[in-house]
XYZ file of C-alpha atoms in Angstrom:
227
model
C 67.047 96.502 90.754
C 65.007 99.814 89.753
C 67.444 102.589 88.523
C 67.314 104.623 91.856
C 68.146 101.522 94.158
C 71.325 101.236 91.799
C 72.188 104.397 92.261
C 71.698 104.491 96.048
C 73.796 101.960 95.920
C 76.442 103.494 93.860
C 76.625 106.110 95.781
C 77.453 103.900 99.526
C 79.622 101.719 98.145
C 77.920 99.320 97.830
C 77.764 98.051 93.651
C 80.650 98.685 90.993
C 78.215 99.080 88.272
C 79.233 102.465 87.498
C 83.218 102.442 87.568
C 85.840 101.871 84.322
C 89.007 100.205 85.289
C 92.377 102.488 84.223
C 95.370 102.117 85.363
C 95.110 99.975 87.627
C 92.380 102.024 89.951
C 88.308 102.666 89.064
C 87.419 105.772 88.493
C 83.598 106.548 87.460
C 82.917 105.958 83.449
C 82.202 110.222 83.102
C 85.494 110.993 84.770
C 88.152 109.485 82.838
C 88.476 111.653 79.961
C 89.088 114.925 82.411
C 91.436 113.054 84.550
C 93.285 111.946 81.795
C 93.566 116.030 80.414
C 94.757 116.572 83.819
C 97.289 114.006 83.535
C 98.692 114.915 80.317
C 99.160 118.549 81.504
C 100.047 117.308 84.385
C 102.938 115.854 82.640
C 103.888 118.518 80.498
C 104.664 120.858 83.132
C 106.825 118.355 84.906
C 104.558 115.754 86.909
C 104.056 112.501 86.809
C 100.728 112.914 88.240
C 99.771 109.531 89.421
C 96.515 107.760 91.789
C 97.356 106.474 95.075
C 93.939 105.426 95.955
C 90.118 105.780 94.120
C 87.464 103.312 95.145
C 86.715 101.876 97.948
C 83.669 99.775 98.583
C 81.569 99.848 101.413
C 83.246 96.570 103.400
C 86.371 98.033 103.071
C 85.943 101.336 104.182
C 83.922 99.794 106.973
C 86.909 97.688 107.761
C 88.890 100.122 108.256
C 86.706 101.963 109.998
C 85.848 99.233 112.617
C 89.668 98.343 113.406
C 90.107 102.008 114.296
C 87.558 101.885 116.289
C 88.500 99.070 117.689
C 92.085 99.738 118.653
C 93.010 97.738 116.233
C 94.647 100.177 114.289
C 95.824 104.278 115.473
C 93.590 107.251 114.908
C 95.529 110.529 114.217
C 94.761 113.719 115.327
C 95.763 117.464 112.887
C 98.901 117.583 114.673
C 99.858 113.687 113.535
C 99.128 112.208 116.729
C 97.835 109.558 118.152
C 94.995 109.880 119.398
C 93.986 108.028 123.188
C 90.642 106.046 122.536
C 89.769 104.757 126.259
C 87.748 106.718 128.219
C 85.727 108.601 125.217
C 82.187 107.996 124.319
C 81.643 106.246 120.916
C 80.081 109.245 119.449
C 83.766 111.172 120.737
C 85.297 108.515 119.049
C 83.312 108.038 115.492
C 84.244 112.383 115.806
C 87.943 111.425 116.355
C 87.825 108.443 113.995
C 86.401 110.659 110.508
C 88.925 113.535 111.169
C 90.644 111.655 108.246
C 88.348 108.476 107.997
C 84.669 109.275 106.465
C 81.661 106.987 107.512
C 81.134 104.140 105.932
C 78.627 104.621 103.303
C 78.833 107.999 102.928
C 82.584 108.295 101.873
C 83.485 110.077 98.444
C 85.762 107.399 97.741
C 82.744 105.349 97.442
C 81.253 107.582 93.892
C 84.274 106.814 91.632
C 85.019 110.548 91.310
C 87.111 110.824 94.130
C 90.784 110.113 93.920
C 93.530 110.696 96.356
C 97.187 111.848 93.764
C 100.755 112.356 94.014
C 103.686 113.088 92.023
C 105.272 109.590 91.364
C 108.303 111.499 89.882
C 109.723 113.538 92.933
C 109.851 110.575 94.970
C 112.111 106.943 94.583
C 110.303 104.112 93.375
C 111.247 103.232 97.496
C 109.607 105.672 98.618
C 106.628 104.692 101.927
C 103.689 106.705 100.761
C 102.273 108.016 103.783
C 99.203 111.256 102.279
C 100.032 113.707 105.067
C 100.228 117.405 104.996
C 103.413 117.944 105.377
C 104.316 116.010 101.872
C 101.858 118.473 100.240
C 103.419 121.801 101.622
C 106.334 123.139 104.222
C 108.630 121.491 101.799
C 107.728 118.356 100.889
C 108.297 116.321 97.943
C 104.742 116.734 96.296
C 104.629 120.731 97.359
C 105.440 122.238 93.555
C 101.954 119.489 92.561
C 99.752 120.849 95.068
C 101.077 124.108 94.004
C 100.032 123.233 89.992
C 97.172 121.286 91.563
C 95.985 125.599 93.020
C 96.713 127.038 90.219
C 94.912 124.245 87.502
C 92.526 122.059 88.924
C 88.901 123.471 88.047
C 90.328 124.210 84.583
C 89.951 120.229 84.315
C 86.818 119.732 85.940
C 88.047 118.972 89.386
C 88.429 120.616 93.374
C 89.526 119.795 96.259
C 86.200 119.532 98.792
C 88.875 119.307 101.604
C 90.934 122.072 101.192
C 90.488 124.105 104.068
C 89.485 123.519 107.666
C 85.920 123.477 108.236
C 85.907 121.803 111.685
C 84.928 118.839 109.989
C 87.142 116.788 108.066
C 90.836 117.425 108.204
C 92.574 119.264 104.722
C 93.887 116.751 102.280
C 95.710 118.633 100.115
C 95.866 114.982 97.959
C 92.383 114.551 97.706
C 90.356 115.897 94.062
C 87.117 115.315 93.185
C 85.736 115.920 89.484
C 82.988 118.697 90.306
C 80.044 117.846 88.349
C 79.994 114.056 88.685
C 80.225 114.135 92.423
C 78.184 116.285 93.229
C 74.932 115.496 91.251
C 75.963 112.085 93.321
C 76.268 114.141 96.436
C 73.161 115.179 96.420
C 71.683 112.434 96.179
C 73.266 110.975 99.682
C 70.410 112.009 101.877
C 69.954 111.062 105.524
C 67.423 108.638 104.702
C 69.479 107.222 102.632
C 72.654 106.692 104.984
C 70.773 105.527 108.170
C 69.878 103.351 106.461
C 72.656 102.421 105.100
C 74.143 102.388 108.741
C 71.247 100.519 110.095
C 71.692 97.864 107.624
C 75.884 97.697 108.597
C 77.807 95.700 110.841
C 79.585 98.869 112.135
C 81.001 98.562 116.112
C 79.243 102.212 116.687
C 76.321 101.973 114.375
C 74.218 102.891 117.638
C 76.018 106.117 118.233
C 76.364 106.589 114.943
C 72.913 106.597 113.965
C 71.996 108.689 116.674
C 73.976 111.796 115.906
C 73.861 111.034 112.169
C 72.357 114.613 111.279
C 75.024 116.308 112.822
C 77.515 114.137 111.626
C 76.001 114.451 108.282
C 75.816 118.556 108.385
C 79.776 118.160 109.946
C 81.547 115.333 108.275
C 79.389 115.159 105.015
C 78.014 118.063 103.806
C 80.775 120.104 104.892
C 83.084 120.312 102.864
C 85.331 123.918 100.479
C 83.391 125.167 97.863
C 83.425 124.820 94.269
């Protein structure tokens, strides 16, 4: 397989050759040292920075997306209320889903450069992690970590791509991304690459997605907070 095809498969979640195992998670091999440095600094500051999720392949993301599209899993709005999908067009269902669940093939979790984190020391061992806004603000258990990340992420080469509400993906304060490596890979995720990936998939909303792909690409994929 040529190098261009290999890279395409990596950025669309169809290959894991760019990853390495760490702390029961898989990260891009080029970000491990920076992440460990961030984690060490957090520990010195009194936090147990822990990975909740990292790499997610195309098939896993597609299963999540299809379950939400079919109604097998709930879809939430920004107020954390369940969205009633009945009566919505296929594309409007997709837009509702993509508020919190990325389009398969375009998830930043495919890259291995992005991860969801929390402070394990701030909660009990039996705490059920939700990854919701109120956990990271409004006196939630991870608000102190969130504030620390605001002040320190950039020093270790990371940022929050979904820190602000830009009309696409809802703010996700738990989601951090390695600046240099993620930008290198995201720049390779063209509309053509994504169109081919989705065309060959079993996504339930494939026709609606392909018909509206330029709009979805602009609104949900490249529309991220600035570094």
